[in-house]
Amino acid sequence: MQQPIKQTPALPALVAANGAVAFVLEVAMLVAAFFWGFRSFPAPWGIIIGIVLALVLVVFWAYFMAPKAKRRLGWPVQPLLALLLFVVAAVALIVVGWTILGVIMMVIAVLNTALTIYLGRQGRGQESTGQQEPQPGETEPEK
């Protein structure tokens, strides 16, 4: 059985840094979706498809993936679906000719998801699992 990692001052910083990297990946996913549409279809359709695809991803993310989403997907579906979306975006970058950026995005996405899952299993990545522990003096919310 794995021993839980000890609470150290660096651990909250690691969780915060991992969350910041996840946010950068989310923005990169939107940019990749737009540029895939833009580069894959002739004007003006490429611009329209790129914008619509990015907007669809924004709405999906807001409803099901964002940390404060009311309908957030459960653990471990959420981080694994996020990885799938990030990898698809990385492949889209590769398809439009930005191979190095696509590979970098893919590597960062895999590392970010692995750390998210590790922290979540240790009970330290509540914001990445969608669950929050009650603060001292608070009662646990009713289910």
Short mmCIF file of C-alpha atoms in Angstrom, two decimals:
data_model
loop_
_atom_site.label_atom_id
_atom_site.label_comp_id
_atom_site.label_asym_id
_atom_site.label_seq_id
_atom_site.Cartn_x
_atom_site.Cartn_y
_atom_site.Cartn_z
CA MET A 1 0.00 0.00 0.00
CA GLN A 2 1.25 3.47 -0.83
CA GLN A 3 1.99 5.80 2.01
CA PRO A 4 0.29 9.19 1.68
CA ILE A 5 2.65 12.00 0.90
CA LYS A 6 3.38 14.23 3.84
CA GLN A 7 1.98 17.75 3.95
CA THR A 8 4.88 20.08 3.27
CA PRO A 9 4.96 23.76 2.36
CA ALA A 10 5.89 22.75 -1.20
CA LEU A 11 2.80 20.56 -1.70
CA PRO A 12 0.22 23.38 -2.00
CA ALA A 13 2.63 25.12 -4.37
CA LEU A 14 2.84 21.93 -6.45
CA VAL A 15 -0.97 21.66 -6.61
CA ALA A 16 -1.22 25.34 -7.61
CA ALA A 17 1.51 25.01 -10.25
CA ASN A 18 -0.17 21.92 -11.69
CA GLY A 19 -3.45 23.83 -11.86
CA ALA A 20 -1.73 26.71 -13.66
CA VAL A 21 -0.24 24.30 -16.19
CA ALA A 22 -3.71 22.78 -16.71
CA PHE A 23 -5.10 26.26 -17.41
CA VAL A 24 -2.37 26.92 -19.99
CA LEU A 25 -3.23 23.57 -21.61
CA GLU A 26 -6.91 24.56 -21.74
CA VAL A 27 -6.08 27.83 -23.51
CA ALA A 28 -3.69 26.00 -25.86
CA MET A 29 -6.49 23.53 -26.66
CA LEU A 30 -8.78 26.40 -27.71
CA VAL A 31 -6.05 27.98 -29.84
CA ALA A 32 -5.28 24.62 -31.46
CA ALA A 33 -8.98 24.05 -32.23
CA PHE A 34 -9.25 27.47 -33.86
CA PHE A 35 -6.09 27.07 -35.94
CA TRP A 36 -7.07 23.57 -37.04
CA GLY A 37 -10.33 24.96 -38.44
CA PHE A 38 -8.60 28.02 -39.86
CA ARG A 39 -5.90 26.03 -41.66
CA SER A 40 -8.06 23.06 -42.71
CA PHE A 41 -10.82 24.90 -44.58
CA PRO A 42 -10.80 27.72 -47.14
CA ALA A 43 -11.69 31.25 -46.09
CA PRO A 44 -14.14 32.32 -44.78
CA TRP A 45 -15.24 28.84 -43.67
CA GLY A 46 -11.96 28.13 -41.92
CA ILE A 47 -12.38 31.16 -39.68
CA ILE A 48 -16.02 30.32 -38.96
CA ILE A 49 -15.30 26.65 -38.22
CA GLY A 50 -12.32 27.55 -36.03
CA ILE A 51 -14.37 30.01 -33.98
CA VAL A 52 -17.36 27.67 -33.65
CA LEU A 53 -15.16 24.74 -32.63
CA ALA A 54 -13.40 26.84 -29.98
CA LEU A 55 -16.76 28.12 -28.67
CA VAL A 56 -18.15 24.58 -28.45
CA LEU A 57 -15.10 23.57 -26.42
CA VAL A 58 -15.50 26.60 -24.13
CA VAL A 59 -19.15 25.73 -23.42
CA PHE A 60 -18.37 22.04 -22.89
CA TRP A 61 -15.49 22.88 -20.56
CA ALA A 62 -17.57 25.38 -18.59
CA TYR A 63 -20.40 22.92 -18.01
CA PHE A 64 -18.51 19.67 -17.40
CA MET A 65 -14.80 20.23 -16.81
CA ALA A 66 -14.20 23.53 -15.00
CA PRO A 67 -13.32 23.33 -11.29
CA LYS A 68 -16.52 25.15 -10.27
CA ALA A 69 -18.84 23.58 -12.85
CA LYS A 70 -22.17 22.49 -11.36
CA ARG A 71 -22.20 19.40 -13.59
CA ARG A 72 -18.49 18.61 -13.30
CA LEU A 73 -17.60 15.09 -14.32
CA GLY A 74 -16.52 12.77 -11.53
CA TRP A 75 -13.19 11.31 -10.62
CA PRO A 76 -11.27 9.86 -12.54
CA VAL A 77 -13.32 10.56 -15.68
CA GLN A 78 -12.64 14.30 -15.62
CA PRO A 79 -8.81 14.23 -15.71
CA LEU A 80 -8.81 11.40 -18.26
CA LEU A 81 -11.26 13.20 -20.56
CA ALA A 82 -9.18 16.37 -20.18
CA LEU A 83 -6.12 14.36 -21.27
CA LEU A 84 -8.03 13.04 -24.29
CA LEU A 85 -9.07 16.57 -25.31
CA PHE A 86 -5.52 17.89 -24.84
CA VAL A 87 -4.06 15.04 -26.92
CA VAL A 88 -6.62 15.62 -29.69
CA ALA A 89 -5.66 19.31 -29.68
CA ALA A 90 -1.98 18.36 -29.84
CA VAL A 91 -2.69 16.08 -32.81
CA ALA A 92 -4.57 18.97 -34.46
CA LEU A 93 -1.42 21.09 -34.10
CA ILE A 94 0.63 18.31 -35.69
CA VAL A 95 -1.88 17.99 -38.55
CA VAL A 96 -1.64 21.70 -39.42
CA GLY A 97 2.14 21.48 -39.49
CA TRP A 98 3.12 22.62 -36.00
CA THR A 99 4.71 19.31 -35.07
CA ILE A 100 7.06 20.55 -32.36
CA LEU A 101 4.31 22.49 -30.57
CA GLY A 102 1.99 19.49 -30.85
CA VAL A 103 4.54 17.11 -29.36
CA ILE A 104 5.39 19.57 -26.56
CA MET A 105 1.69 19.99 -25.76
CA MET A 106 1.19 16.23 -25.71
CA VAL A 107 4.11 15.64 -23.34
CA ILE A 108 2.98 18.42 -20.99
CA ALA A 109 -0.60 17.09 -21.05
CA VAL A 110 0.51 13.58 -20.09
CA LEU A 111 2.74 14.86 -17.27
CA ASN A 112 0.03 17.22 -16.00
CA THR A 113 -2.59 14.47 -15.97
CA ALA A 114 -0.25 12.00 -14.27
CA LEU A 115 0.46 14.55 -11.53
CA THR A 116 -3.25 15.40 -11.22
CA ILE A 117 -4.13 11.72 -10.76
CA TYR A 118 -1.26 11.19 -8.31
CA LEU A 119 -2.27 14.19 -6.21
CA GLY A 120 -5.93 13.18 -6.39
CA ARG A 121 -5.17 9.66 -5.17
CA GLN A 122 -3.20 11.14 -2.31
CA GLY A 123 -6.19 13.28 -1.36
CA ARG A 124 -4.24 16.46 -2.04
CA GLY A 125 -5.66 17.59 -5.38
CA GLN A 126 -9.22 18.37 -4.34
CA GLU A 127 -9.58 21.08 -6.95
CA SER A 128 -8.56 18.60 -9.60
CA THR A 129 -11.02 15.97 -8.38
CA GLY A 130 -13.95 18.31 -7.97
CA GLN A 131 -14.19 17.54 -4.26
CA GLN A 132 -13.39 19.94 -1.49
CA GLU A 133 -12.77 19.06 2.12
CA PRO A 134 -14.68 21.10 4.70
CA GLN A 135 -12.60 23.70 6.49
CA PRO A 136 -12.21 23.45 10.27
CA GLY A 137 -15.46 24.49 11.91
CA GLU A 138 -17.56 23.84 8.78
CA THR A 139 -20.02 21.01 8.48
CA GLU A 140 -19.94 18.69 5.53
CA PRO A 141 -22.53 19.61 2.88
CA GLU A 142 -25.59 17.39 2.57
CA LYS A 143 -25.71 15.01 -0.37
#
